[in-house]
Coordinates of C-alpha atoms in Angstrom, one line a residue:
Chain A
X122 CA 11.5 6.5 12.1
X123 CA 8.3 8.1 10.4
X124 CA 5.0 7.0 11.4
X125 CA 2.2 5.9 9.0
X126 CA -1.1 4.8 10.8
X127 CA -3.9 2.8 9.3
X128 CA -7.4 2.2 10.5
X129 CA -9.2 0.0 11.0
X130 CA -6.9 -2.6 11.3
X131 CA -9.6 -4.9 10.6
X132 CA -13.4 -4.9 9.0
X133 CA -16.2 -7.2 8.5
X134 CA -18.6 -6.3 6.7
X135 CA -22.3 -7.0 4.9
X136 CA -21.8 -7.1 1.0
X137 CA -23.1 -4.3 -0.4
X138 CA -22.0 -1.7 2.0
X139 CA -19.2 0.7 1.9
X140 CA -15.9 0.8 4.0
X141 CA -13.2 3.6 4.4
X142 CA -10.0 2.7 5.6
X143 CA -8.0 5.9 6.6
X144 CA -4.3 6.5 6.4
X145 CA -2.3 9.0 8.4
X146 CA 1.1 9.9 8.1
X147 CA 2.1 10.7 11.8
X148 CA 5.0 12.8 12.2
X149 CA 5.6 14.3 8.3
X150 CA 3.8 15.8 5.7
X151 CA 3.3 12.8 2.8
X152 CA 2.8 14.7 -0.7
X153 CA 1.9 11.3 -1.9
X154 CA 0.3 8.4 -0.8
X155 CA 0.1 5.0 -2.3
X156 CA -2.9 1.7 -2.2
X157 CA -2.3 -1.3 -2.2
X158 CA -3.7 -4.5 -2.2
X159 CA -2.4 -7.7 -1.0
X160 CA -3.9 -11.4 -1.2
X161 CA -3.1 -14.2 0.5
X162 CA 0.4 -15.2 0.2
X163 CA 0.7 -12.8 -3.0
X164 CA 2.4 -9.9 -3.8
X165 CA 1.4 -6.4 -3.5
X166 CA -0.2 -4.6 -6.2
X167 CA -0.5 -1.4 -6.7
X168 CA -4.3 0.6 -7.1
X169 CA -3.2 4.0 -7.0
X170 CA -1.4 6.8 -6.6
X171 CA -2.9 9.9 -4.4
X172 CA -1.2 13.1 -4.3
X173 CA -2.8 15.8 -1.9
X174 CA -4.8 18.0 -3.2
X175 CA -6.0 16.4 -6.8
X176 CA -7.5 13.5 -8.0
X177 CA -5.8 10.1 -7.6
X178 CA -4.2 8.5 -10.3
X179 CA -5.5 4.7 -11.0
X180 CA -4.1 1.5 -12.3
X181 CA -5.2 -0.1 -15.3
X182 CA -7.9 -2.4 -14.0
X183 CA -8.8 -0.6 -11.3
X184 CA -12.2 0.8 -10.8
X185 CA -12.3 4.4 -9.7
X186 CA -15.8 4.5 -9.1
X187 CA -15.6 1.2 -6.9
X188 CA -12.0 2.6 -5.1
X189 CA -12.6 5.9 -4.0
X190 CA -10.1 7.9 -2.9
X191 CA -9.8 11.3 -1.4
X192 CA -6.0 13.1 -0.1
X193 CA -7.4 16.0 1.8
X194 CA -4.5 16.7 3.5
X195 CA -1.0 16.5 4.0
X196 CA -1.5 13.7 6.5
X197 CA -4.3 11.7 5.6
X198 CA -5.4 10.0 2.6
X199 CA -9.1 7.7 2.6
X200 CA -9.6 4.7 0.5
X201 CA -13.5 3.8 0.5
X202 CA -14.8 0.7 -1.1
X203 CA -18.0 1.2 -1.9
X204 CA -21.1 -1.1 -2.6
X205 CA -18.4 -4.2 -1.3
X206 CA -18.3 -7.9 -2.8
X207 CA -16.6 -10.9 -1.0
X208 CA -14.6 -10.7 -4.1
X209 CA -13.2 -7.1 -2.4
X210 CA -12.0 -9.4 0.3
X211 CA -8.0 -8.5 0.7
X212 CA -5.3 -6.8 3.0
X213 CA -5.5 -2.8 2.2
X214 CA -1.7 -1.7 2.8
X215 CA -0.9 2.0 2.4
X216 CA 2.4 4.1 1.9
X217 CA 3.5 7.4 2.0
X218 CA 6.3 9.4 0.5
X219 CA 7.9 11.9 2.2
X220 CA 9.7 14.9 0.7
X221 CA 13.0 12.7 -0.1
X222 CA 13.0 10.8 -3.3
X223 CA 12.7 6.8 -2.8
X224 CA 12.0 7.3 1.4
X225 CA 8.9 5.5 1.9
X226 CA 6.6 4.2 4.9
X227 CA 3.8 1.7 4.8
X228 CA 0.9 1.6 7.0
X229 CA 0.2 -1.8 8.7
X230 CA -2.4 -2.5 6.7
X231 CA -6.2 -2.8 6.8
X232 CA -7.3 -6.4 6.3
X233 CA -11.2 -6.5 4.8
X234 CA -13.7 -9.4 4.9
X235 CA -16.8 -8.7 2.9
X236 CA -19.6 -11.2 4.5
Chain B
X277 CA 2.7 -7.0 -15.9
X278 CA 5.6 -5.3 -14.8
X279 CA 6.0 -7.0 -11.7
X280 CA 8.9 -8.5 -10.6
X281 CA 9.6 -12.4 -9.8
X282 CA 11.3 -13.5 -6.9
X283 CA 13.0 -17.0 -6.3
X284 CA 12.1 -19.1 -4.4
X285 CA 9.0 -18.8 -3.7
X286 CA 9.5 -20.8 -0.5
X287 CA 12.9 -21.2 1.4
X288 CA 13.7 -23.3 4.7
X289 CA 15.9 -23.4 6.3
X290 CA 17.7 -23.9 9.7
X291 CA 18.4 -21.3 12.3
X292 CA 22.2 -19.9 11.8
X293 CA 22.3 -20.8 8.1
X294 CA 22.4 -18.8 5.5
X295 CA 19.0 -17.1 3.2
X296 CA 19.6 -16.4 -0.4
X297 CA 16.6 -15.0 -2.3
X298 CA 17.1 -13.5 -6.0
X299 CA 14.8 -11.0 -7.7
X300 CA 14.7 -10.1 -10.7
X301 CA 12.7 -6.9 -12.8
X302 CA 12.1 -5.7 -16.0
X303 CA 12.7 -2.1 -16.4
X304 CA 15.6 0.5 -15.9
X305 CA 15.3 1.4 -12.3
X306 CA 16.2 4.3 -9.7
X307 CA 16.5 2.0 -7.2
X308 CA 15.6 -1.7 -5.9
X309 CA 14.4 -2.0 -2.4
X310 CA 14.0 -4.7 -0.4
X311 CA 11.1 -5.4 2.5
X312 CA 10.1 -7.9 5.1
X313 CA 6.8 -8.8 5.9
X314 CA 5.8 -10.8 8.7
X315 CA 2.3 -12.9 8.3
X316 CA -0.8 -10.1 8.6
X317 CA 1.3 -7.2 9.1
X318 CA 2.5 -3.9 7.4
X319 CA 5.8 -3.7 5.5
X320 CA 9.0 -3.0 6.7
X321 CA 11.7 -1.4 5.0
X322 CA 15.2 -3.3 5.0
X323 CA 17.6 -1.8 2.4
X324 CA 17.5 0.4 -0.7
X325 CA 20.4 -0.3 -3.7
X326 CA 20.6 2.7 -6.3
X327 CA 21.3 1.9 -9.6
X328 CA 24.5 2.8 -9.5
X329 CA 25.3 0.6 -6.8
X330 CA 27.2 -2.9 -7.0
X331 CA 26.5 -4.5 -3.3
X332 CA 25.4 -2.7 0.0
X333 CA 25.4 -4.6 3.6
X334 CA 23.2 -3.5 6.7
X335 CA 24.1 -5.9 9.6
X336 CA 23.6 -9.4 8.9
X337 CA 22.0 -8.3 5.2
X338 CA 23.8 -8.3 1.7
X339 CA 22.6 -7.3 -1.2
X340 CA 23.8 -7.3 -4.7
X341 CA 22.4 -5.6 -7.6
X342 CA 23.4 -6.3 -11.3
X343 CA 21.4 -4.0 -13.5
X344 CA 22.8 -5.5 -16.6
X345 CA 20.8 -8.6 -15.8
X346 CA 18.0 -6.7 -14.0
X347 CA 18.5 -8.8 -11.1
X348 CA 19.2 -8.8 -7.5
X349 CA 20.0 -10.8 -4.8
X350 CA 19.2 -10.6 -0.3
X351 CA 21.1 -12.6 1.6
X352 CA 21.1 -12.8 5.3
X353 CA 23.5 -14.4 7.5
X354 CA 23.3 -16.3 10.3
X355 CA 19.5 -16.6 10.1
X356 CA 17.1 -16.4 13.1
X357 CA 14.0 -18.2 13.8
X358 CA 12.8 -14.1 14.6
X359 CA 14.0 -13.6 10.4
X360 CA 11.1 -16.1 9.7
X361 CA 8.5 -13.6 7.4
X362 CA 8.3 -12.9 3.5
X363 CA 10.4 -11.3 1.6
X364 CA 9.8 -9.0 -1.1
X365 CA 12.1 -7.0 -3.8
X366 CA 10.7 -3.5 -5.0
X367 CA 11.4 -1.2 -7.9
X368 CA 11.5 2.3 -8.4
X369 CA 11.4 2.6 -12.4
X370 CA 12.9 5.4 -14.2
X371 CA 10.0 8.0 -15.9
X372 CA 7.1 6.6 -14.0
X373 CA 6.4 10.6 -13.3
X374 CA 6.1 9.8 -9.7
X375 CA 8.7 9.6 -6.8
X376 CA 8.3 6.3 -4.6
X377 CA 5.8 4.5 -7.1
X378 CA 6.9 1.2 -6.3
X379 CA 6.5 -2.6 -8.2
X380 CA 6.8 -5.7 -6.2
X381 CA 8.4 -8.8 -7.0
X382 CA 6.4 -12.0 -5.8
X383 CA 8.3 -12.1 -2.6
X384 CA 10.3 -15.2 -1.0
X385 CA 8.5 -16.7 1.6
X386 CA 11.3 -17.7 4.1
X387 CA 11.0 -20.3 7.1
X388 CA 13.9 -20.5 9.8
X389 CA 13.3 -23.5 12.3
X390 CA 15.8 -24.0 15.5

């Protein structure tokens, strides 16, 4: 089955830096990729929606300056949180959606602790 | 919130018995997908239900989907200690713009002990 890659698998890092967390979509083109966010034993929620080549589109109560989010390519989409809180502390999961309706792959997930 | 909500939030139960879990949504949907995630990992796809879609089975999985109550239902059969992981339902909603854009339901954390 299709490949999605994330990495890092896992960060530490000093409050008030910045962190990117890349996903790749190994074997097939992904016109869309999605972020998500995951706390402990919750569910996922959604932060946005990137489609190659334009801007991403954000949830309500997401901050777009504090989630960036670039989809150069095909195959790769970048999430970066910048100036990081301990309060940014969470599992990073990523999908991507292939060129068949509903057929989607998740990455296995980036989880961040913010020191 | 448009998020689903899954019951029960916690299920355990001994190996070779049988897992219900029940989800249920609150727009018209595409299609209701169901996923299985094991403690720290990624997400792994088990079976997708269209809308127009009554029950589908994939090995020792059943599920049912009853759109006039916006609910759904996983069962798996002869449970493993290996099916130990959570459990989540996911929506594709009709007119979201975007293919894929998925909802999760609160997912059923399931516990199989030998």
């Amino acid at each position: 089955g299709a490949v999605v890659s994330q990495h890092p698998s896992r960060v530490i890092c000093k409050s008030g830096t910045s962190v990117k967390i890349e996903c790749r979509s190994l074997d097939f083109q992904a016109t869309t990729m999605f972020w998500y966010r995951q706390f402990p034993k919750q569910s996922l929620m959604l932060m946005a929606t990137s489609n190659e080549g334009s801007k991403a589109t954000y949830e309500q109560g997401v901050e777009k300056d504090k989630f960036l989010i670039n989809h150069a390519s095909l195959t790769l989409s970048t999430l970066t949180v910048t100036s990081a809180h301990p309060e940014d502390s969470s599992f990073y999961i990523c999908s991507a959606s292939g060129l068949r309706t509903g057929e989607l792959f998740f990455g296995e997930g980036s989880r961040l602790t913010v020191l | 919130s448009q998020q689903g909500e899954e019951d029960p939030q916690a299920l355990s139960i001994q190996e070779g018995e049988n897992a219900t879990m029940n989800c249920s949504y609150k727009t018209s949907i595409n299609n209701l997908q169901w996923y299985r995630q094991n403690s720290g990992r990624g997400l792994v796809h088990l079976i997708l239900i269209r809308s127009n879609e009554r029950e589908k089975h994939s090995g020792r999985l059943r599920v049912t989907l009853d759109t006039s109550k916006k609910s759904s239902s996983l069962l798996i059969t002869a449970s493993r200690a290996a099916d130990t992981a959570s459990y989540f339902c996911a929506t594709d909603a009709v007119n979201t713009g975007t293919a894929s854009k998925l909802t999760f339901g609160t997912g059923t954390r399931l516990q199989v002990t030998l």
